[in-house]
Coordinates of C-alpha atoms in Angstrom, one line a residue:
Chain A
M1 CA 44.0 -16.9 38.1
S2 CA 47.2 -15.3 40.3
G3 CA 46.7 -19.2 41.9
Y4 CA 46.7 -20.8 38.9
L5 CA 49.9 -19.1 37.4
R6 CA 51.6 -20.0 40.7
K7 CA 51.0 -24.1 40.2
M8 CA 53.1 -22.8 36.8
S9 CA 56.6 -23.9 36.6
R10 CA 58.3 -20.2 35.3
R11 CA 59.4 -22.3 31.6
A12 CA 55.8 -22.9 31.1
I13 CA 54.8 -19.2 31.7
V14 CA 58.1 -18.2 29.3
Q15 CA 57.0 -20.7 27.2
A16 CA 53.1 -19.3 27.1
L17 CA 54.3 -15.8 26.9
I18 CA 57.1 -16.4 24.0
A19 CA 54.0 -18.5 22.2
L20 CA 51.5 -15.5 22.6
P21 CA 52.8 -12.9 19.0
A22 CA 52.2 -16.0 17.6
L23 CA 48.7 -16.9 18.5
V24 CA 47.8 -13.5 17.9
L25 CA 48.8 -13.4 14.6
F26 CA 47.5 -16.9 14.4
R27 CA 44.6 -15.4 15.4
N28 CA 44.2 -12.3 12.8
Q29 CA 45.0 -14.8 10.3
P30 CA 41.2 -14.6 8.0
A31 CA 39.5 -17.5 7.7
V32 CA 39.9 -19.1 4.2
T33 CA 37.3 -17.2 2.1
E34 CA 36.6 -18.5 -2.3
P35 CA 37.2 -15.7 -4.6
D36 CA 33.7 -16.5 -5.5
E37 CA 31.8 -16.1 -2.8
I38 CA 29.5 -13.4 -2.8
V39 CA 29.5 -10.0 -0.3
E40 CA 28.0 -7.5 0.6
I41 CA 30.2 -4.3 1.5
N42 CA 28.7 -0.8 1.2
G43 CA 25.6 -1.4 -0.8
W44 CA 27.5 -3.7 -3.5
I45 CA 26.8 -6.7 -4.3
L46 CA 30.6 -8.3 -4.9
R47 CA 31.8 -11.3 -5.6
R48 CA 34.7 -11.6 -3.0
S49 CA 38.0 -11.7 -5.6
D50 CA 37.0 -8.2 -6.8
L51 CA 38.0 -6.8 -3.0
A52 CA 41.8 -8.1 -4.1
Chain B
M10 CA -26.5 1.9 -29.3
I11 CA -24.8 4.2 -27.4
F12 CA -27.2 6.8 -25.3
D13 CA -25.8 10.4 -23.5
S14 CA -28.1 10.3 -20.8
Y15 CA -30.9 6.8 -19.1
E16 CA -33.9 9.3 -20.5
A17 CA -33.0 8.7 -23.8
Y18 CA -32.2 4.8 -22.9
K19 CA -35.5 4.2 -21.4
Q20 CA -37.5 5.9 -24.3
A21 CA -35.9 3.5 -26.8
G22 CA -37.4 0.4 -24.9
F23 CA -34.3 -2.0 -24.6
K24 CA -35.0 -5.0 -22.4
P25 CA -31.8 -5.9 -21.2
K26 CA -31.3 -9.4 -19.4
A27 CA -28.3 -8.1 -17.6
C28 CA -26.5 -4.5 -16.4
I29 CA -23.1 -4.1 -15.9
L30 CA -21.7 -1.1 -13.9
G31 CA -18.6 0.0 -16.0
S32 CA -17.2 0.3 -19.4
G33 CA -13.4 -0.4 -18.3
P34 CA -11.5 -3.2 -19.4
A35 CA -13.4 -5.6 -17.4
G36 CA -17.1 -3.9 -18.4
T37 CA -16.3 -3.5 -21.9
T38 CA -15.2 -7.5 -22.4
I39 CA -17.7 -8.7 -20.8
A40 CA -20.6 -6.9 -22.6
R41 CA -19.3 -7.6 -25.7
K42 CA -18.6 -11.3 -24.5
L43 CA -22.2 -11.6 -23.3
G44 CA -23.7 -9.7 -26.9
A45 CA -21.4 -11.8 -28.7
A46 CA -24.0 -14.4 -27.2
G47 CA -27.1 -12.6 -28.2
I48 CA -27.4 -11.7 -24.8
P49 CA -29.0 -8.7 -24.5
V50 CA -27.2 -6.3 -22.0
V51 CA -26.9 -2.8 -20.3
V52 CA -23.8 -0.9 -19.4
L53 CA -24.0 1.7 -17.2
E54 CA -21.4 4.3 -17.3
A55 CA -21.2 7.3 -15.1
G56 CA -18.9 9.4 -17.1
S57 CA -19.1 10.4 -20.4
R58 CA -17.2 10.2 -23.7
E59 CA -14.3 12.2 -22.5
F60 CA -12.9 13.2 -18.7
S61 CA -14.4 15.9 -17.0
D62 CA -13.2 17.7 -14.0
E63 CA -17.2 17.2 -12.8
S64 CA -17.0 13.6 -12.6
Q65 CA -14.1 13.0 -11.9
D66 CA -15.3 14.6 -9.1
F67 CA -17.0 11.7 -7.7
Y68 CA -13.3 9.8 -7.4
R69 CA -11.6 12.0 -4.1
G70 CA -11.1 9.8 -1.3
A71 CA -8.5 9.8 1.2
T72 CA -5.3 7.4 1.9
V73 CA -4.5 7.0 5.8
G74 CA -1.2 4.8 6.1
D75 CA 1.8 5.1 3.9
Y76 CA 1.5 7.8 0.7
Y77 CA -0.5 7.2 -1.9
F78 CA -1.7 9.2 -5.2
D79 CA -4.9 11.3 -4.5
L80 CA -7.5 9.1 -5.1
D81 CA -9.2 11.3 -8.2
I82 CA -5.8 10.9 -9.6
T83 CA -5.0 7.4 -9.4
R84 CA -8.4 6.2 -11.6
L85 CA -11.0 7.7 -14.5
R86 CA -14.3 8.2 -14.5
F87 CA -15.5 8.4 -18.0
M88 CA -15.8 6.1 -21.1
G89 CA -13.4 3.5 -20.8
G90 CA -12.1 4.2 -18.0
S91 CA -9.0 3.6 -16.4
S92 CA -7.9 2.5 -19.7
N93 CA -8.0 5.7 -20.3
H94 CA -4.7 6.6 -18.8
W95 CA -3.0 2.7 -18.7
A96 CA 0.8 2.9 -19.9
G97 CA -0.6 -0.7 -21.9
W98 CA 2.2 -2.6 -20.6
C99 CA 1.3 -6.4 -20.6
R100 CA 1.8 -9.6 -18.5
V101 CA 0.0 -12.0 -17.4
L102 CA -0.1 -13.0 -13.6
D103 CA 2.5 -16.0 -13.2
K104 CA 1.4 -19.9 -12.2
Q105 CA 3.0 -19.0 -9.6
D106 CA 0.8 -16.0 -8.5
F107 CA -2.0 -18.4 -7.7
E108 CA -0.8 -20.8 -5.8
P109 CA -0.7 -20.5 -2.0
K110 CA 2.2 -20.3 -0.4
A111 CA 2.8 -21.0 3.3
W112 CA 5.6 -18.3 4.2
A113 CA 2.8 -15.3 3.3
P114 CA -0.9 -16.2 4.7
D115 CA -4.0 -15.8 2.6
T116 CA -2.4 -16.3 -0.4
G117 CA -3.8 -18.5 -3.2
W118 CA -6.7 -18.9 -5.9
P119 CA -9.6 -21.0 -6.3
I120 CA -8.3 -21.0 -9.9
S121 CA -5.0 -22.0 -10.9
R122 CA -3.8 -20.3 -13.9
A123 CA -5.0 -22.9 -16.2
D124 CA -7.9 -21.7 -16.3
I125 CA -8.1 -18.3 -17.3
E126 CA -5.2 -19.1 -20.3
P127 CA -8.3 -20.5 -22.6
Y128 CA -8.9 -17.1 -23.0
L129 CA -5.8 -15.6 -23.5
G130 CA -6.0 -15.8 -27.8
E131 CA -9.0 -13.3 -27.1
V132 CA -7.4 -11.1 -24.5
H133 CA -4.2 -10.6 -27.7
D134 CA -6.9 -9.7 -30.0
I135 CA -8.4 -7.6 -27.4
L136 CA -4.6 -5.8 -26.2
E137 CA -3.4 -6.1 -29.8
L138 CA -0.6 -8.1 -28.7
P139 CA 2.3 -10.1 -30.1
D140 CA 2.6 -13.5 -28.0
F141 CA 3.8 -13.4 -25.2
R142 CA 7.2 -15.4 -24.6
P143 CA 8.1 -18.1 -22.0
D144 CA 10.6 -16.8 -19.4
V145 CA 13.8 -17.4 -19.8
P146 CA 16.1 -18.2 -16.4
V147 CA 19.3 -16.5 -16.0
S148 CA 19.8 -18.7 -12.6
D149 CA 18.5 -20.8 -10.0
D150 CA 17.2 -17.6 -8.4
I151 CA 16.4 -15.0 -11.3
R152 CA 13.9 -15.3 -14.7
W153 CA 14.1 -12.6 -17.6
V154 CA 10.5 -12.1 -18.3
Q155 CA 8.8 -10.3 -20.8
L156 CA 6.2 -8.1 -20.4
I157 CA 5.3 -6.7 -23.3
K158 CA 4.5 -2.8 -23.9
S159 CA 1.3 -2.8 -26.1
P160 CA -0.4 -0.1 -27.8
A161 CA -2.7 0.7 -24.9
V162 CA -6.1 0.0 -26.0
R163 CA -8.4 2.4 -24.5
F164 CA -11.1 0.3 -24.4
G165 CA -14.2 3.5 -24.5
E166 CA -12.3 4.7 -28.2
K167 CA -11.8 1.2 -29.9
F168 CA -14.9 -0.1 -28.9
A169 CA -16.9 2.6 -29.3
D170 CA -18.4 2.2 -33.0
E171 CA -19.0 -1.4 -32.1
L172 CA -20.9 -0.9 -28.9
D173 CA -22.7 2.0 -31.2
K174 CA -23.8 -0.3 -34.1
S175 CA -24.1 -3.4 -31.3
K176 CA -28.2 -4.1 -31.4
N177 CA -27.6 -6.0 -28.2
I178 CA -25.3 -4.3 -25.6
A179 CA -26.8 -0.5 -24.8
V180 CA -23.8 1.7 -23.4
V181 CA -26.1 4.3 -21.0
L182 CA -23.2 7.5 -20.4
N183 CA -23.4 10.0 -17.2
T184 CA -25.8 6.9 -16.0
Y185 CA -24.5 5.1 -12.9
A186 CA -26.0 2.9 -9.6
T187 CA -25.9 5.2 -6.5
E188 CA -26.6 1.8 -4.7
L189 CA -27.6 -1.7 -5.4
A190 CA -30.6 -3.2 -3.6
G191 CA -30.4 -6.7 -2.3
D192 CA -32.9 -9.4 -0.3
G193 CA -29.9 -11.3 0.7
K194 CA -30.4 -14.0 -2.5
R195 CA -31.2 -11.8 -4.9
V196 CA -29.9 -7.8 -6.0
T197 CA -34.0 -6.2 -6.4
G198 CA -32.9 -3.2 -8.4
A199 CA -30.5 -0.1 -8.3
K200 CA -30.6 3.1 -7.5
L201 CA -29.6 4.9 -10.2
W202 CA -28.5 9.1 -10.9
S203 CA -27.6 10.5 -14.3
N204 CA -26.2 13.8 -15.3
G205 CA -26.5 15.3 -12.0
Q206 CA -29.9 14.1 -11.0
D207 CA -31.6 11.5 -9.1
A208 CA -33.2 8.4 -12.5
G209 CA -35.1 6.7 -10.5
T210 CA -35.3 2.7 -10.3
F211 CA -33.7 -0.4 -12.2
S212 CA -33.9 -3.6 -12.7
A213 CA -32.6 -6.6 -14.4
D214 CA -32.1 -10.4 -13.7
Y215 CA -28.1 -9.7 -13.6
F216 CA -25.7 -6.8 -12.3
V217 CA -21.7 -7.5 -12.7
T218 CA -20.4 -4.3 -10.8
C219 CA -17.1 -3.6 -12.7
T220 CA -16.6 -0.4 -11.6
G221 CA -12.7 -0.2 -10.7
G222 CA -10.2 -2.0 -7.8
L223 CA -11.7 0.5 -5.4
E224 CA -14.6 1.8 -6.6
N225 CA -16.5 -1.9 -6.7
S226 CA -16.1 -2.1 -3.0
R227 CA -17.5 1.6 -2.0
L228 CA -20.2 0.6 -4.4
L229 CA -20.9 -3.1 -2.6
L230 CA -20.0 -1.3 1.4
W231 CA -22.4 1.4 0.2
S232 CA -25.4 -0.3 -0.7
N233 CA -24.6 -3.4 1.9
Q234 CA -25.1 -0.6 4.4
R235 CA -28.6 0.3 2.8
S236 CA -30.1 -2.9 2.7
N237 CA -29.0 -4.1 5.7
G238 CA -26.9 -6.6 4.6
G239 CA -29.0 -7.6 1.4
V240 CA -26.5 -7.4 -0.5
V241 CA -23.4 -9.1 -0.1
P242 CA -24.4 -11.3 3.0
N243 CA -21.0 -12.0 4.1
A244 CA -19.1 -9.1 4.2
T245 CA -16.2 -9.9 6.5
A246 CA -14.0 -9.5 3.7
L247 CA -15.1 -6.8 2.0
G248 CA -13.0 -3.7 1.2
R249 CA -10.2 -5.2 2.9
Y250 CA -6.6 -7.4 1.5
W251 CA -6.6 -4.2 -0.6
M252 CA -3.2 -4.2 -3.0
E253 CA -1.4 -2.1 -5.1
H254 CA 2.1 -3.0 -6.7
P255 CA 4.6 -0.4 -4.4
T256 CA 7.5 0.7 -7.1
F257 CA 10.8 2.3 -6.1
E258 CA 14.0 3.0 -7.5
G259 CA 16.1 -0.1 -5.7
G260 CA 19.6 0.9 -6.9
N261 CA 22.0 0.7 -9.8
A262 CA 23.5 -1.8 -11.8
V263 CA 27.1 -1.8 -13.5
L264 CA 26.9 -4.2 -16.5
A265 CA 29.7 -6.2 -18.6
N266 CA 27.8 -6.2 -21.4
Y267 CA 24.0 -4.2 -21.8
S268 CA 23.3 -6.5 -24.9
E269 CA 24.0 -9.7 -22.7
F270 CA 20.2 -9.3 -21.9
E271 CA 17.0 -9.3 -24.2
V272 CA 15.7 -6.0 -24.2
D273 CA 12.8 -4.1 -25.5
A274 CA 12.1 -1.4 -27.2
S275 CA 12.9 0.6 -25.0
N276 CA 16.5 -0.3 -23.9
E277 CA 14.9 -1.7 -21.1
A278 CA 14.5 -5.9 -19.6
F279 CA 12.5 -7.4 -16.7
F280 CA 13.8 -9.9 -14.4
S281 CA 11.8 -11.8 -11.5
P282 CA 12.7 -14.2 -9.0
T283 CA 11.9 -18.5 -9.8
L284 CA 9.5 -19.8 -7.2
A285 CA 12.6 -21.9 -6.0
A286 CA 14.4 -18.8 -4.5
M287 CA 10.8 -17.2 -3.1
E288 CA 10.0 -20.6 -0.9
R289 CA 13.9 -20.9 0.1
L290 CA 14.3 -16.9 1.1
K291 CA 10.5 -16.7 2.1
I292 CA 9.6 -13.7 0.1
L293 CA 6.9 -12.1 -2.4
N294 CA 6.9 -12.4 -6.7
F295 CA 8.5 -9.1 -7.6
G296 CA 10.3 -7.4 -10.8
I297 CA 13.2 -5.7 -11.7
R298 CA 13.1 -3.5 -14.3
L299 CA 16.8 -2.5 -15.7
I300 CA 16.2 1.1 -17.2
E301 CA 20.1 2.3 -18.7
S302 CA 21.4 5.3 -17.1
P303 CA 22.9 8.1 -18.5
Y304 CA 26.0 8.9 -18.8
P305 CA 27.1 11.0 -15.4
N306 CA 25.3 8.2 -13.3
V307 CA 28.0 5.4 -14.5
K308 CA 30.4 8.2 -13.5
K309 CA 28.8 8.5 -10.6
L310 CA 28.4 4.7 -10.2
I311 CA 32.0 3.7 -11.2
A312 CA 33.9 6.3 -8.2
D313 CA 31.4 5.4 -5.5
L314 CA 32.5 2.1 -6.6
A315 CA 35.9 2.6 -6.9
C316 CA 36.1 2.8 -3.0
T317 CA 35.4 -0.6 -2.3
A318 CA 36.8 -2.1 -5.0
P319 CA 39.0 -0.7 -7.0
N320 CA 40.1 -3.0 -9.4
M321 CA 36.5 -3.7 -10.1
A322 CA 35.5 -0.3 -10.4
E323 CA 38.8 0.1 -12.8
W324 CA 37.8 -2.7 -15.2
M325 CA 34.1 -0.9 -15.5
S326 CA 36.0 2.0 -16.5
S327 CA 37.8 0.3 -19.1
Q328 CA 34.6 -1.1 -20.1
L329 CA 33.2 3.0 -20.4
D330 CA 35.8 3.0 -22.6
Q331 CA 34.2 0.8 -24.7
R332 CA 30.8 1.2 -24.6
L333 CA 28.2 3.8 -23.0
H334 CA 25.6 1.4 -22.8
C335 CA 27.1 -0.2 -19.7
A336 CA 25.2 0.9 -16.2
A337 CA 21.3 0.7 -15.1
Q338 CA 18.9 2.0 -12.7
L339 CA 17.1 -1.1 -11.4
Y340 CA 13.3 -0.7 -10.6
V341 CA 11.6 -3.1 -8.2
A342 CA 8.2 -3.5 -8.2
W343 CA 6.8 -5.7 -5.6
E344 CA 4.1 -7.9 -4.6
Q345 CA 1.8 -6.6 -1.8
A346 CA 1.5 -9.1 1.0
P347 CA -3.0 -9.8 1.3
L348 CA -3.6 -7.9 4.5
A349 CA -7.3 -7.6 6.1
S350 CA -5.9 -4.1 7.5
N351 CA -5.4 -2.8 3.8
Q352 CA -9.2 -2.2 3.2
I353 CA -11.6 0.3 1.8
E354 CA -13.9 2.0 4.3
L355 CA -16.4 4.5 4.0
S356 CA -15.5 7.7 5.1
K357 CA -18.0 9.2 7.6
A358 CA -17.5 12.5 7.3
D359 CA -17.5 12.9 3.7
V360 CA -20.2 12.4 0.6
D361 CA -20.3 13.1 -2.9
H362 CA -22.9 15.1 -4.4
A363 CA -25.4 12.2 -4.8
G364 CA -24.5 12.1 -1.1
V365 CA -22.9 8.6 -1.2
P366 CA -20.6 8.0 1.5
R367 CA -16.1 9.2 0.0
I368 CA -13.8 6.5 0.1
E369 CA -11.0 6.3 2.9
L370 CA -8.6 4.5 2.0
H371 CA -6.0 2.4 4.4
W372 CA -3.2 1.5 2.5
K373 CA 0.8 0.0 4.5
K374 CA 3.4 -1.8 3.6
S375 CA 4.1 -4.9 5.4
P376 CA 7.6 -6.0 6.8
L377 CA 7.0 -8.9 4.6
E378 CA 7.5 -6.6 1.2
R379 CA 10.5 -4.9 2.6
R380 CA 12.4 -8.0 2.8
T381 CA 10.8 -8.5 -0.9
L382 CA 12.9 -5.5 -1.6
L383 CA 15.7 -6.4 -0.1
E384 CA 16.2 -9.8 -0.7
G385 CA 15.0 -9.1 -3.9
L386 CA 18.0 -6.7 -4.7
R387 CA 20.5 -8.9 -3.2
L388 CA 19.4 -11.9 -5.3
F389 CA 19.2 -10.3 -8.2
G390 CA 22.8 -8.2 -7.2
A391 CA 24.1 -12.0 -6.4
T392 CA 22.9 -13.8 -10.1
L393 CA 25.0 -10.7 -11.8
A394 CA 27.6 -11.0 -9.7
Q395 CA 28.0 -15.1 -10.0
K396 CA 27.9 -14.9 -13.8
N397 CA 29.7 -12.4 -13.9
L398 CA 27.4 -10.4 -15.7
G399 CA 27.4 -7.1 -13.8
R400 CA 27.4 -5.9 -10.1
V401 CA 24.6 -3.8 -8.4
R402 CA 24.8 -1.3 -5.7
I403 CA 21.5 -1.6 -4.0
D404 CA 20.4 2.3 -2.7
D405 CA 21.3 3.0 0.9
W406 CA 18.2 3.9 2.5
I407 CA 17.1 -0.2 1.3
S408 CA 20.1 -1.1 2.9
N409 CA 20.0 1.1 6.1
G410 CA 16.5 0.3 7.3
G411 CA 15.4 3.4 6.1
D412 CA 12.2 5.2 5.4
Y413 CA 10.5 4.6 2.0
P414 CA 10.9 8.0 -0.4
T415 CA 7.7 10.0 -0.9
N416 CA 8.7 11.8 -4.0
E417 CA 9.6 8.1 -6.6
E418 CA 6.7 6.1 -8.6
T419 CA 5.7 4.7 -5.4
A420 CA 2.9 2.4 -6.8
G421 CA 1.9 1.2 -9.9
H422 CA -1.8 3.3 -9.5
H423 CA -3.1 -0.8 -9.7
H424 CA -6.1 -1.1 -7.4
M425 CA -6.6 -5.1 -6.5
G426 CA -8.3 -6.7 -4.1
G427 CA -11.3 -6.2 -1.7
T428 CA -13.9 -8.4 -3.0
R429 CA -11.5 -10.8 -3.5
M430 CA -12.2 -14.9 -5.1
G431 CA -12.2 -17.7 -2.8
T432 CA -14.6 -20.3 -0.8
D433 CA -13.8 -18.5 2.8
V434 CA -16.8 -16.5 2.4
L435 CA -14.6 -15.2 5.9
K436 CA -12.3 -14.6 3.5
S437 CA -13.3 -13.1 0.4
V438 CA -16.3 -12.2 -1.1
V439 CA -17.2 -13.6 -4.9
D440 CA -16.6 -17.6 -5.7
A441 CA -14.5 -18.7 -8.2
N442 CA -17.0 -17.4 -11.0
C443 CA -17.0 -14.1 -10.0
K444 CA -20.2 -14.5 -8.2
V445 CA -20.7 -13.0 -4.7
H446 CA -20.9 -15.2 -1.6
G447 CA -24.8 -16.0 -1.5
M448 CA -26.5 -14.3 -4.2
D449 CA -27.9 -15.8 -7.2
N450 CA -27.5 -12.3 -9.2
L451 CA -24.3 -10.0 -8.8
Y452 CA -21.0 -10.4 -10.3
V453 CA -17.5 -8.6 -10.2
G454 CA -15.3 -7.6 -12.5
G455 CA -11.9 -6.3 -12.5
S456 CA -8.9 -6.3 -10.5
S457 CA -11.2 -6.3 -7.2
V458 CA -11.6 -10.0 -7.4
F459 CA -7.8 -10.5 -7.3
C460 CA -6.3 -12.4 -4.2
T461 CA -2.7 -11.7 -4.7
S462 CA -1.0 -9.1 -7.0
G463 CA 1.5 -11.1 -8.3
Q464 CA 4.4 -8.2 -9.5
C465 CA 3.2 -7.5 -12.8
N466 CA 0.9 -5.3 -14.2
P467 CA -3.5 -6.4 -13.7
T468 CA -4.9 -5.2 -16.9
T469 CA -3.6 -8.5 -19.2
T470 CA -5.0 -10.6 -16.2
I471 CA -8.1 -8.2 -15.2
T472 CA -9.1 -9.0 -19.5
A473 CA -8.6 -12.6 -19.1
L474 CA -10.8 -13.0 -16.3
A475 CA -13.3 -10.6 -18.2
C476 CA -13.7 -13.0 -20.7
R477 CA -14.3 -15.9 -18.6
L478 CA -16.4 -13.9 -17.0
G479 CA -18.5 -13.1 -20.1
E480 CA -18.7 -16.1 -21.2
H481 CA -19.5 -18.5 -17.3
L482 CA -22.3 -15.4 -17.6
G483 CA -23.7 -16.2 -21.0
K484 CA -23.7 -19.7 -20.3
V485 CA -25.8 -19.3 -17.0
I486 CA -28.3 -16.1 -18.7
A487 CA -29.0 -18.6 -21.4
V488 CA -30.2 -21.4 -19.6

């Protein structure tokens, strides 16, 4: 891993670090869901929209 | 004619062509059919006209496996049999109940529902039923089904006068066959017990055992043991594939509008899966019964939902403001997988007063049924949610895979299988005409011939099968 980092330019590393928080946010973005999708939570059989 | 003892019957000099063991719905119906066809028939009823502890004691037995009712509680041993404590709920097995299902081994009957439909008119007269209404689809997965709560005909009471006046039917009370004797082709006679003592032997051209979904197996197992296989020559399946309708409270539902569903006089409604849903989920048939919840339960339910879906709970609270009828308890009864391991055996340690071994019932619910319960409630819940008819909450013990509760209904007192119908002699005991494989003159009536249980109460189907067997036997005997 450290060898790989040595091969990267300093600029590329900085750009990667800047991009990281945005990527994390992107990853946490909930998947696109259908409001009519049926979900089971705590034993309840609900529509996704019930949870709004 | 009705006699109180075998001794009194003998003195009458009646010459029957057929002997029916048991006077419950199957035995009485077959006897009436034969009597109407002009065929003399004797019905041996082990009990008297009324319940007695002494008679009932013959039904004691033991259960191994899952919790089940005491065997002397779950059935009745007097004239009219278990119709004497029947609740009167009526529905015929569904068309799909007769079909084999690739995902459930040993399902499928050698007859179809069309084979019993010609007898449903008679059944409606016998059980005093209005016409059945067709199922109503609620979604692609769930259908509303009708379950008629009938006046609960007590066969002993309803038909006592008719039987007493009949010239072709003799009912002998306090008398039963402790064992049948056979030579591998025919039943050659029966050993009788009457009013607490050995009453000698008896013979007839034809025998029909209609002693109930537990006792038919017991009688044939014991008779076969005593006759070295001469009564049921192909006995591999004898006593096996025994089934019940496990019944438990499965959850609750909050309903947008209770009147959305057609309810019966008790404000209850019933739902079952479509065949397509059963195929897709690889589950068995089931029946969900909506029972209106008492008001405190509704508030508790909404409070529970508020933790998960506050807006939904708020909407439900507003519903509660508008109408008190907005929630229901969900009771689920389901079809049990036919398993050879669920079986009736003869006790090796305990015998009744006549020296006949008592029943040892081996009974366990299977993983397929557990899945049917969970997926069935999910299916029903999804239908209510998709159609915005309401929301379902499944009880925690079901969602979490907990043990079956022991303080609930448990089952329906529906005893099915043990002498099941079929073409494979290794997996069945009787043929499509309810005749014991390999025997010329031995037939079986009642729910012990059921190959599968479906989800509904069995008495309507028992009575239809009895009409069919009575008609068939009438033709056989008349030849």
